[in-house]
Coordinates of C-alpha atoms in Angstrom, one line a residue:
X646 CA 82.7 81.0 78.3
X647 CA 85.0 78.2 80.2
X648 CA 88.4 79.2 80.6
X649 CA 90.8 76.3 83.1
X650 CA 94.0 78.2 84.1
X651 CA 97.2 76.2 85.2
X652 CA 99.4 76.9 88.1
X653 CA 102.7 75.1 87.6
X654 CA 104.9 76.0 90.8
X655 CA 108.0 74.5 92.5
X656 CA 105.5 71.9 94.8
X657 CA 102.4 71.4 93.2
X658 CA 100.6 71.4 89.7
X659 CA 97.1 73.2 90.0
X660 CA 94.6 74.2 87.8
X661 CA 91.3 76.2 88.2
X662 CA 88.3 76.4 86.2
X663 CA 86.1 79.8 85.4
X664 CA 82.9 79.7 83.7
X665 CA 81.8 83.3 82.9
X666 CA 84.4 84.6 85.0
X667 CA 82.9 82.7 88.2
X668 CA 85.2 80.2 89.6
X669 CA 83.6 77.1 89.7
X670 CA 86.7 74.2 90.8
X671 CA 90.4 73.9 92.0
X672 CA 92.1 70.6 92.2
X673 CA 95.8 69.1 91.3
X674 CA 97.5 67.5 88.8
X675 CA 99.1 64.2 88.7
X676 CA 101.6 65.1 86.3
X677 CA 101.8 67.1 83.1
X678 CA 101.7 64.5 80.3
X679 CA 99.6 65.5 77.3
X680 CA 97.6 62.2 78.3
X681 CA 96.8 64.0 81.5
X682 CA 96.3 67.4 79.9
X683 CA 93.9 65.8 77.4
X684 CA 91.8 64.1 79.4
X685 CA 91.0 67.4 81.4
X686 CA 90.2 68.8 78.2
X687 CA 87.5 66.4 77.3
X688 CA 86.3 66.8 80.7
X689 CA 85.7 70.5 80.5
X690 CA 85.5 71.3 77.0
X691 CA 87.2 74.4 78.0
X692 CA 86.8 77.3 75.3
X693 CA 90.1 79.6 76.7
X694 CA 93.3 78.2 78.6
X695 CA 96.1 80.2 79.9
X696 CA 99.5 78.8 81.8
X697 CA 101.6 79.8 84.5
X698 CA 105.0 77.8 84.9
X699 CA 108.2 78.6 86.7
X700 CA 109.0 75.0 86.5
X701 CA 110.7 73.2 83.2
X702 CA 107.2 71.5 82.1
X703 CA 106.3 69.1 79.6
X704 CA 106.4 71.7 76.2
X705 CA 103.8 69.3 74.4
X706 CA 101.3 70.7 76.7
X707 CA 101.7 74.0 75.2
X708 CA 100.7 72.9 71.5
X709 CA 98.3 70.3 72.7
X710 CA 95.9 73.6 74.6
X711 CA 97.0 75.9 71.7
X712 CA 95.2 73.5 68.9
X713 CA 91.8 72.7 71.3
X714 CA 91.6 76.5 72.7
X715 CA 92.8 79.8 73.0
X716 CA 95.8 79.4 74.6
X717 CA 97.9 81.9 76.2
X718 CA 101.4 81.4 77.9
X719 CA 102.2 83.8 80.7
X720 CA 105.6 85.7 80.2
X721 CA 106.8 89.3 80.5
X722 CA 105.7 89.8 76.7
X723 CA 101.7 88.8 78.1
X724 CA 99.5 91.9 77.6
X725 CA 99.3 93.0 81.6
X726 CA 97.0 95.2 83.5
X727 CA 99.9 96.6 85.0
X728 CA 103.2 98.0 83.9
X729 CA 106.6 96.8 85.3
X730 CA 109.3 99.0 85.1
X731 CA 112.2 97.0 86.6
X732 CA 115.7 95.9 85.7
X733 CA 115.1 92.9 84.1
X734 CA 111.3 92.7 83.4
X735 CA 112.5 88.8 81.8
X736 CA 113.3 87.2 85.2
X737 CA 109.7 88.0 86.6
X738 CA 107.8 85.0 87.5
X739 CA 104.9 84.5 86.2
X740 CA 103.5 83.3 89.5
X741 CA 104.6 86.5 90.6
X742 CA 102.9 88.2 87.6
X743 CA 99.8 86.9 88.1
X744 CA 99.5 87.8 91.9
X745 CA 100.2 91.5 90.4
X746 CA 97.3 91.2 87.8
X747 CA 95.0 90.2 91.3
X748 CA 96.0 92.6 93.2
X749 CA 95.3 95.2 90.5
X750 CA 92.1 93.5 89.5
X751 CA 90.8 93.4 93.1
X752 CA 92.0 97.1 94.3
X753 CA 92.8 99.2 92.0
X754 CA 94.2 103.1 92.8
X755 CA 95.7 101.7 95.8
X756 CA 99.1 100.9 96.5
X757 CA 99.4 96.9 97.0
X758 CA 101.4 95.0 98.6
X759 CA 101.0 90.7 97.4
X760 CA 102.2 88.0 99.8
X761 CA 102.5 84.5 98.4
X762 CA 103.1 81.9 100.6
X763 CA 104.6 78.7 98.6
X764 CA 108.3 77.1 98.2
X765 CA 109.4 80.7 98.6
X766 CA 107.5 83.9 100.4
X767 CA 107.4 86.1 97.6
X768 CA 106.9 89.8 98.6
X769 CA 105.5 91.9 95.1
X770 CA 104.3 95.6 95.1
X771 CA 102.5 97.2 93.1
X772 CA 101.8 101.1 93.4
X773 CA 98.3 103.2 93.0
X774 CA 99.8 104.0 89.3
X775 CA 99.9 100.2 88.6
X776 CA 103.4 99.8 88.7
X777 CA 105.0 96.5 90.0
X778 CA 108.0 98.3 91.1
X779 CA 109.2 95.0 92.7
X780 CA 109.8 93.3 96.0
X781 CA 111.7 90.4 97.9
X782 CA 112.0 86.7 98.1
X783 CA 113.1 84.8 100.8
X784 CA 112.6 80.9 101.9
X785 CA 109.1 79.4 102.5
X786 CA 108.5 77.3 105.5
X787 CA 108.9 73.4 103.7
X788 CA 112.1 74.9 102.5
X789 CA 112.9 76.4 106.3
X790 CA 112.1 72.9 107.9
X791 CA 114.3 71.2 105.6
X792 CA 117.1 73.0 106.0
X793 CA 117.0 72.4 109.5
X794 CA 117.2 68.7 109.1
X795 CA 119.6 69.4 105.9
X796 CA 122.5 71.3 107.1
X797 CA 122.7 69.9 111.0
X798 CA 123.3 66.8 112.7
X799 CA 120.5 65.5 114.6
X800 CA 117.7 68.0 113.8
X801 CA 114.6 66.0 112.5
X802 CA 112.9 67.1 109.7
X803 CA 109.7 68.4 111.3
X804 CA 106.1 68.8 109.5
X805 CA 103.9 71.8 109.8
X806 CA 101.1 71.5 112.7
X807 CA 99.6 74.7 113.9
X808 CA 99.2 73.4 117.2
X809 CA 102.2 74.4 118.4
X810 CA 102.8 76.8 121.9
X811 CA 105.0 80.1 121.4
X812 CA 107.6 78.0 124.0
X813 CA 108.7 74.8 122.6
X814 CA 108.9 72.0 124.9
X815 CA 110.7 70.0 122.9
X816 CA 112.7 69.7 119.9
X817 CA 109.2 69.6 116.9
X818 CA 107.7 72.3 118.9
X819 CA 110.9 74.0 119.0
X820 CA 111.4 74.2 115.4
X821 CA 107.2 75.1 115.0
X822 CA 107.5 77.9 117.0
X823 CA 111.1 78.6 115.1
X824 CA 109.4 78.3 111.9
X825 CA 106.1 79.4 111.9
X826 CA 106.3 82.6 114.0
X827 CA 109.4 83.4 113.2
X828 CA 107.7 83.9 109.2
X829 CA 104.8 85.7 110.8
X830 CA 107.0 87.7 112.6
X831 CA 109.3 88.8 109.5
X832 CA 106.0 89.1 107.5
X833 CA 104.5 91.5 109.7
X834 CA 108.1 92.9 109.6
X835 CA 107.8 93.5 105.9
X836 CA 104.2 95.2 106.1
X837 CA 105.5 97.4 108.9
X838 CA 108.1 99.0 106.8
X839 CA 106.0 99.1 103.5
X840 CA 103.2 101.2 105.7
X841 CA 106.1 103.7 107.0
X842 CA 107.2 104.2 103.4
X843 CA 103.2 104.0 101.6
X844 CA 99.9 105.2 102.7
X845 CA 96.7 103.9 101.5
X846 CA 98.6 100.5 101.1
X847 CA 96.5 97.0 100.9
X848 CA 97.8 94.1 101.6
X849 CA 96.8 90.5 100.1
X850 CA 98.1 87.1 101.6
X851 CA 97.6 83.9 99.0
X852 CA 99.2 80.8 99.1
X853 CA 97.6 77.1 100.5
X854 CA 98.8 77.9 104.0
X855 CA 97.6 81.7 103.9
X856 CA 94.7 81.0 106.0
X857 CA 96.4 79.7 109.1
X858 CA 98.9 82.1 109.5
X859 CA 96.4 85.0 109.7
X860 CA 96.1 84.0 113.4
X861 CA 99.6 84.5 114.3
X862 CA 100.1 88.5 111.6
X863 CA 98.6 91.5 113.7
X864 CA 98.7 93.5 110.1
X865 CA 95.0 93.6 108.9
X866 CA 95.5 91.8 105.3
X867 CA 93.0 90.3 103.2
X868 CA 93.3 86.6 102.7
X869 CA 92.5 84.6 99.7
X870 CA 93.6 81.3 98.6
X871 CA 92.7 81.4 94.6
X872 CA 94.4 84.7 94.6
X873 CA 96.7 83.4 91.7
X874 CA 93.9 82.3 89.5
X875 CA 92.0 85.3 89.6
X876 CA 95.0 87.5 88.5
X877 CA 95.3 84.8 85.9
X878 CA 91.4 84.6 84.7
X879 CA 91.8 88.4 84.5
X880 CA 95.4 88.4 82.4
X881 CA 93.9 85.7 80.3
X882 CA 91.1 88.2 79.6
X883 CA 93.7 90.8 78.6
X884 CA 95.2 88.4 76.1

């Protein structure tokens, strides 16, 4: 069975497609116009479809996939291999949701920890009783560089390059070393305190930029780059 999941975040439109739960391609969308969306589908012929969106998308999408497939939208009402007993269960991302649905898939009975590197770091734990008891969010590192430039005078607005020394020797490499080690730093910051508070903890690092930064964490973490796909392949399962 061929199932194409879409990742709609803040920066980038992405989709992945699964046949027989093996992923077999990952690539980007130009936009998310039902021209687009049906042309992918008479690429694929997929049998199953399933969304993520935490951005205000094109709606027709959403009856176009539900008339050629099984569609599923994600939301706090999807069927989850997880339970989330927070606050306000309706503000959850569903990027966020699907990392969860990963993490559980991946490792279950341990207590895990999911890092996603994007617009925003999103921190989301889940514990060996599959709870996603909840986390932290703070700014990613496009949104870091730009508010350099933003809110000061003469600060350029600097692009990531990971060749970049720990002492800046001048104002780019200033703000790389700012930047880039300074989120390493808080991220290893964050796994610290979660290991003093839970044992048996795993930790999972996703995002496009996950791979580079596991240079610069001294936390042992496994890595993946599809991470959000496979939660939502497996949530789409659920559903």
């Amino acid at each position: 069975m061929r199932t194409i999941c879409f990742d709609f975040g803040n920066t980038r439109l992405k989709y992945a497609v699964f046949d027989n739960g093996e992923l077999r391609e990952e690539a980007v969308l130009d936009n998310d116009s039902a021209e687009t969306i049906k042309a992918l589908l008479e690429r694929y012929h997929p049998q199953k479809t399933i969304l993520s969106s935490v951005i205000n998308h094109n709606t027709e999408i959403e009856t176009l996939l539900a008339e050629k497939t099984t569609f599923h939208k994600l939301s706090n009402l999807s069927k989850l291999p997880f339970t989330t007993p927070v606050a306000k269960p309706s503000t959850i991302g569903a990027d966020r949701l699907a990392l969860c649905a990963a993490a559980v898939h991946l490792f279950p009975g341990k207590n895990n920890l999911v890092i996603g590197l994007g617009t925003c770091i999103t921190y989301n734990f889940i514990n060996k009783n599959k709870e996603f008891i909840g986390g932290s969010i703070s700014p990613g590192m496009d949104m870091r560089f730009k508010s350099l430039q933003e809110f000061t005078a003469k600060l350029p607005l600097v692009k990531e390059d990971w060749n970049f020394p720990l002492i800046g020797y001048d104002t780019e490499t200033n703000i790389l070393s700012g930047v880039i080690l300074g989120m390493a730093k808080e991220i290893d910051g964050i796994i610290d305190a979660y290991r003093e508070r839970y044992d048996n903890l795993r930790v999972l690092l996703t995002g496009g930029n996950a791979l580079y930064f596991v240079p610069h964490l001294k936390n042992e973490i496994f890595a993946d780059v599809h991470l959000i796909f496979k939660g939502l392949y497996a949530i789409s399962d659920c559903n």
